[in-house]
PDB file of C-alpha atoms in Angstrom:
ATOM      1  CA  MET U   1      -2.596  -3.024  44.364  1.00  0.00           C
ATOM      2  CA  ASP U   2      -1.776   0.032  46.495  1.00  0.00           C
ATOM      3  CA  THR U   3      -1.706   3.258  44.427  1.00  0.00           C
ATOM      4  CA  SER U   4      -0.902   5.624  47.279  1.00  0.00           C
ATOM      5  CA  PRO U   5       2.835   5.949  46.396  1.00  0.00           C
ATOM      6  CA  THR U   6       1.821   6.909  42.862  1.00  0.00           C
ATOM      7  CA  ILE U   7      -0.601   9.543  44.127  1.00  0.00           C
ATOM      8  CA  VAL U   8       2.014  10.929  46.512  1.00  0.00           C
ATOM      9  CA  LEU U   9       4.542  11.097  43.671  1.00  0.00           C
ATOM     10  CA  ILE U  10       2.086  12.938  41.422  1.00  0.00           C
ATOM     11  CA  LEU U  11       1.289  15.419  44.195  1.00  0.00           C
ATOM     12  CA  LEU U  12       4.999  15.946  44.846  1.00  0.00           C
ATOM     13  CA  ILE U  13       5.601  16.682  41.154  1.00  0.00           C
ATOM     14  CA  LEU U  14       2.700  19.162  41.129  1.00  0.00           C
ATOM     15  CA  VAL U  15       3.961  20.959  44.239  1.00  0.00           C
ATOM     16  CA  ARG U  16       7.520  21.166  42.904  1.00  0.00           C
ATOM     17  CA  ALA U  17       6.256  22.589  39.617  1.00  0.00           C
ATOM     18  CA  GLN U  18       4.741  25.535  41.509  1.00  0.00           C
ATOM     19  CA  GLN U  19       7.875  26.553  43.396  1.00  0.00           C
ATOM     20  CA  THR U  20      11.214  28.038  42.451  1.00  0.00           C
ATOM     21  CA  ILE U  21      14.381  28.310  44.490  1.00  0.00           C
ATOM     22  CA  ILE U  22      16.805  31.086  43.563  1.00  0.00           C
ATOM     23  CA  SER U  23      20.168  30.461  45.148  1.00  0.00           C
ATOM     24  CA  GLN U  24      23.200  32.631  45.727  1.00  0.00           C
ATOM     25  CA  ASP U  25      25.116  30.887  42.943  1.00  0.00           C
ATOM     26  CA  VAL U  26      22.832  30.844  39.892  1.00  0.00           C
ATOM     27  CA  SER U  27      23.516  28.643  36.887  1.00  0.00           C
ATOM     28  CA  LEU U  28      22.307  29.643  33.440  1.00  0.00           C
ATOM     29  CA  PHE U  29      22.228  27.706  30.189  1.00  0.00           C
ATOM     30  CA  SER U  30      24.327  28.579  27.161  1.00  0.00           C
ATOM     31  CA  GLY U  31      21.882  30.061  24.684  1.00  0.00           C
ATOM     32  CA  THR U  32      19.970  33.317  24.510  1.00  0.00           C
ATOM     33  CA  LEU U  33      18.401  35.599  27.073  1.00  0.00           C
ATOM     34  CA  ARG U  34      14.993  34.346  25.945  1.00  0.00           C
ATOM     35  CA  SER U  35      15.920  30.660  26.228  1.00  0.00           C
ATOM     36  CA  ASN U  36      17.073  31.294  29.792  1.00  0.00           C
ATOM     37  CA  LEU U  37      13.903  33.186  30.699  1.00  0.00           C
ATOM     38  CA  ASP U  38      11.499  30.828  28.954  1.00  0.00           C
ATOM     39  CA  PRO U  39      13.237  27.494  28.223  1.00  0.00           C
ATOM     40  CA  PHE U  40      10.035  25.811  27.008  1.00  0.00           C
ATOM     41  CA  ASP U  41       8.919  28.738  24.810  1.00  0.00           C
ATOM     42  CA  GLU U  42       5.598  29.075  26.633  1.00  0.00           C
ATOM     43  CA  HIS U  43       5.385  32.882  26.826  1.00  0.00           C
ATOM     44  CA  SER U  44       5.153  35.759  24.388  1.00  0.00           C
ATOM     45  CA  ASP U  45       7.922  38.274  23.742  1.00  0.00           C
ATOM     46  CA  LYS U  46       5.742  40.892  25.455  1.00  0.00           C
ATOM     47  CA  ASP U  47       5.608  38.769  28.623  1.00  0.00           C
ATOM     48  CA  CYS U  48       9.395  38.346  28.533  1.00  0.00           C
ATOM     49  CA  TRP U  49       9.972  42.098  28.150  1.00  0.00           C
ATOM     50  CA  ASP U  50       7.490  42.819  30.941  1.00  0.00           C
ATOM     51  CA  VAL U  51       9.305  40.554  33.396  1.00  0.00           C
ATOM     52  CA  LEU U  52      12.676  42.003  32.356  1.00  0.00           C
ATOM     53  CA  GLU U  53      11.348  45.461  33.255  1.00  0.00           C
ATOM     54  CA  ARG U  54       9.850  44.313  36.573  1.00  0.00           C
ATOM     55  CA  CYS U  55      13.165  42.781  37.635  1.00  0.00           C
ATOM     56  CA  HIS U  56      15.114  45.864  36.497  1.00  0.00           C
ATOM     57  CA  LEU U  57      17.115  43.742  34.060  1.00  0.00           C
ATOM     58  CA  THR U  58      16.718  46.122  31.130  1.00  0.00           C
ATOM     59  CA  THR U  59      18.421  48.909  33.085  1.00  0.00           C
ATOM     60  CA  VAL U  60      21.172  46.642  34.425  1.00  0.00           C
ATOM     61  CA  LEU U  61      21.889  44.957  31.088  1.00  0.00           C
ATOM     62  CA  GLN U  62      21.894  48.278  29.231  1.00  0.00           C
ATOM     63  CA  GLY U  63      24.566  49.562  31.611  1.00  0.00           C
ATOM     64  CA  SER U  64      26.653  46.410  31.108  1.00  0.00           C
ATOM     65  CA  LEU U  65      26.348  46.557  27.331  1.00  0.00           C
ATOM     66  CA  GLN U  66      27.479  50.178  27.234  1.00  0.00           C
ATOM     67  CA  ARG U  67      30.617  49.265  29.177  1.00  0.00           C
ATOM     68  CA  SER U  68      31.426  46.408  26.791  1.00  0.00           C
ATOM     69  CA  GLU U  69      32.511  46.233  23.182  1.00  0.00           C
ATOM     70  CA  GLY U  70      30.015  45.162  20.557  1.00  0.00           C
ATOM     71  CA  PRO U  71      26.282  45.813  20.184  1.00  0.00           C
ATOM     72  CA  HIS U  72      24.678  48.109  22.742  1.00  0.00           C
ATOM     73  CA  GLU U  73      21.079  46.983  22.355  1.00  0.00           C
ATOM     74  CA  ILE U  74      19.268  44.504  24.575  1.00  0.00           C
ATOM     75  CA  LYS U  75      17.549  41.791  22.572  1.00  0.00           C
ATOM     76  CA  LEU U  76      15.814  38.622  23.643  1.00  0.00           C
ATOM     77  CA  ASP U  77      18.076  36.712  21.264  1.00  0.00           C
ATOM     78  CA  MET U  78      21.300  38.137  22.745  1.00  0.00           C
ATOM     79  CA  PRO U  79      23.701  35.282  23.521  1.00  0.00           C
ATOM     80  CA  ILE U  80      24.340  34.193  27.083  1.00  0.00           C
ATOM     81  CA  SER U  81      26.974  31.729  28.209  1.00  0.00           C
ATOM     82  CA  GLN U  82      26.981  29.671  31.400  1.00  0.00           C
ATOM     83  CA  THR U  83      29.623  31.786  33.091  1.00  0.00           C
ATOM     84  CA  GLY U  84      31.185  34.644  31.165  1.00  0.00           C
ATOM     85  CA  SER U  85      28.595  36.896  29.557  1.00  0.00           C
ATOM     86  CA  LEU U  86      26.729  38.093  32.684  1.00  0.00           C
ATOM     87  CA  SER U  87      27.920  39.087  36.130  1.00  0.00           C
ATOM     88  CA  ALA U  88      26.813  37.069  39.169  1.00  0.00           C
ATOM     89  CA  GLY U  89      24.219  39.734  40.033  1.00  0.00           C
ATOM     90  CA  GLU U  90      22.848  39.778  36.491  1.00  0.00           C
ATOM     91  CA  ARG U  91      22.542  35.976  36.564  1.00  0.00           C
ATOM     92  CA  GLN U  92      20.582  36.259  39.821  1.00  0.00           C
ATOM     93  CA  LEU U  93      18.204  38.773  38.232  1.00  0.00           C
ATOM     94  CA  VAL U  94      17.684  36.477  35.208  1.00  0.00           C
ATOM     95  CA  ALA U  95      16.791  33.632  37.592  1.00  0.00           C
ATOM     96  CA  MET U  96      14.353  35.901  39.439  1.00  0.00           C
ATOM     97  CA  ALA U  97      12.783  36.992  36.143  1.00  0.00           C
ATOM     98  CA  ARG U  98      12.439  33.330  35.081  1.00  0.00           C
ATOM     99  CA  ALA U  99      10.647  32.502  38.366  1.00  0.00           C
ATOM    100  CA  ILE U 100       8.233  35.391  37.924  1.00  0.00           C
ATOM    101  CA  LEU U 101       7.645  34.608  34.242  1.00  0.00           C
ATOM    102  CA  ARG U 102       6.743  31.000  34.989  1.00  0.00           C
ATOM    103  CA  ARG U 103       4.356  32.317  37.642  1.00  0.00           C
ATOM    104  CA  SER U 104       5.660  30.160  40.463  1.00  0.00           C
ATOM    105  CA  ASN U 105       3.362  30.319  43.464  1.00  0.00           C
ATOM    106  CA  VAL U 106       6.270  30.054  45.877  1.00  0.00           C
ATOM    107  CA  VAL U 107       9.684  31.627  45.338  1.00  0.00           C
ATOM    108  CA  ILE U 108      12.393  30.860  47.868  1.00  0.00           C
ATOM    109  CA  LEU U 109      15.273  33.334  47.800  1.00  0.00           C
ATOM    110  CA  ASP U 110      18.457  31.875  49.258  1.00  0.00           C
ATOM    111  CA  GLU U 111      20.579  35.033  49.322  1.00  0.00           C
ATOM    112  CA  ALA U 112      19.392  35.501  45.766  1.00  0.00           C
ATOM    113  CA  THR U 113      20.412  39.140  45.616  1.00  0.00           C
ATOM    114  CA  SER U 114      23.761  38.775  47.367  1.00  0.00           C
ATOM    115  CA  GLN U 115      25.750  39.637  44.250  1.00  0.00           C
ATOM    116  CA  ILE U 116      24.043  42.946  43.415  1.00  0.00           C
ATOM    117  CA  ASP U 117      24.523  46.392  44.929  1.00  0.00           C
ATOM    118  CA  SER U 118      22.283  47.541  47.788  1.00  0.00           C
ATOM    119  CA  ASP U 119      20.292  50.106  45.754  1.00  0.00           C
ATOM    120  CA  LEU U 120      19.310  47.532  43.140  1.00  0.00           C
ATOM    121  CA  ASP U 121      18.671  44.987  45.902  1.00  0.00           C
ATOM    122  CA  ASP U 122      16.130  47.365  47.446  1.00  0.00           C
ATOM    123  CA  GLN U 123      14.471  47.942  44.062  1.00  0.00           C
ATOM    124  CA  VAL U 124      14.197  44.212  43.413  1.00  0.00           C
ATOM    125  CA  ARG U 125      13.058  43.158  46.890  1.00  0.00           C
ATOM    126  CA  TYR U 126      10.485  45.921  47.391  1.00  0.00           C
ATOM    127  CA  PRO U 127       8.072  44.776  44.659  1.00  0.00           C
ATOM    128  CA  CYS U 128       8.390  41.165  45.797  1.00  0.00           C
ATOM    129  CA  CYS U 129       7.997  41.815  49.516  1.00  0.00           C
ATOM    130  CA  ALA U 130       5.784  44.885  49.937  1.00  0.00           C
ATOM    131  CA  PHE U 131       2.489  43.138  50.658  1.00  0.00           C
ATOM    132  CA  PRO U 132      -0.005  45.964  49.941  1.00  0.00           C
ATOM    133  CA  PHE U 133       1.768  46.874  46.694  1.00  0.00           C
ATOM    134  CA  LEU U 134       2.557  43.352  45.533  1.00  0.00           C
ATOM    135  CA  PRO U 135       2.442  43.336  41.717  1.00  0.00           C
ATOM    136  CA  PHE U 136       2.357  39.540  41.777  1.00  0.00           C
ATOM    137  CA  PRO U 137      -0.799  38.703  43.773  1.00  0.00           C
ATOM    138  CA  ASP U 138      -0.427  34.898  43.737  1.00  0.00           C
ATOM    139  CA  LEU U 139       3.241  34.875  44.760  1.00  0.00           C
ATOM    140  CA  SER U 140       4.609  33.916  48.166  1.00  0.00           C
ATOM    141  CA  VAL U 141       8.229  34.895  48.765  1.00  0.00           C
ATOM    142  CA  PHE U 142      10.473  33.372  51.416  1.00  0.00           C
ATOM    143  CA  ILE U 143      13.802  35.118  51.998  1.00  0.00           C
TER     144      ILE U 143
END
């Protein structure tokens, strides 16, 4: 019995588990901010807040909340819908935060910051792409 297809399949699954692709059109799940960042509940609240800060999501979401009606405080259990609760740029930042939180070794950005303004784009790309200052030492980024 030849087991090589099984071995290849296992290796393929392992490689895919270590990479994340963030596209131009990001889809989120209906649920909470936390369930979109950490769908398998593998990380602490502290880790979630840390990645939100690194991806500048706390600043962006705070600005959005202040322009909207309702509560003006960012919480991990704040509700998120698939389309309406976050702008396209905010959805892209959530996807980027999820990739960093799950510690993907390879992150492929397919125009992943196309929906955010240029100042925020620079702030987000610089930490990911500035090699000597990379805050994520095991991360390879392809843009």
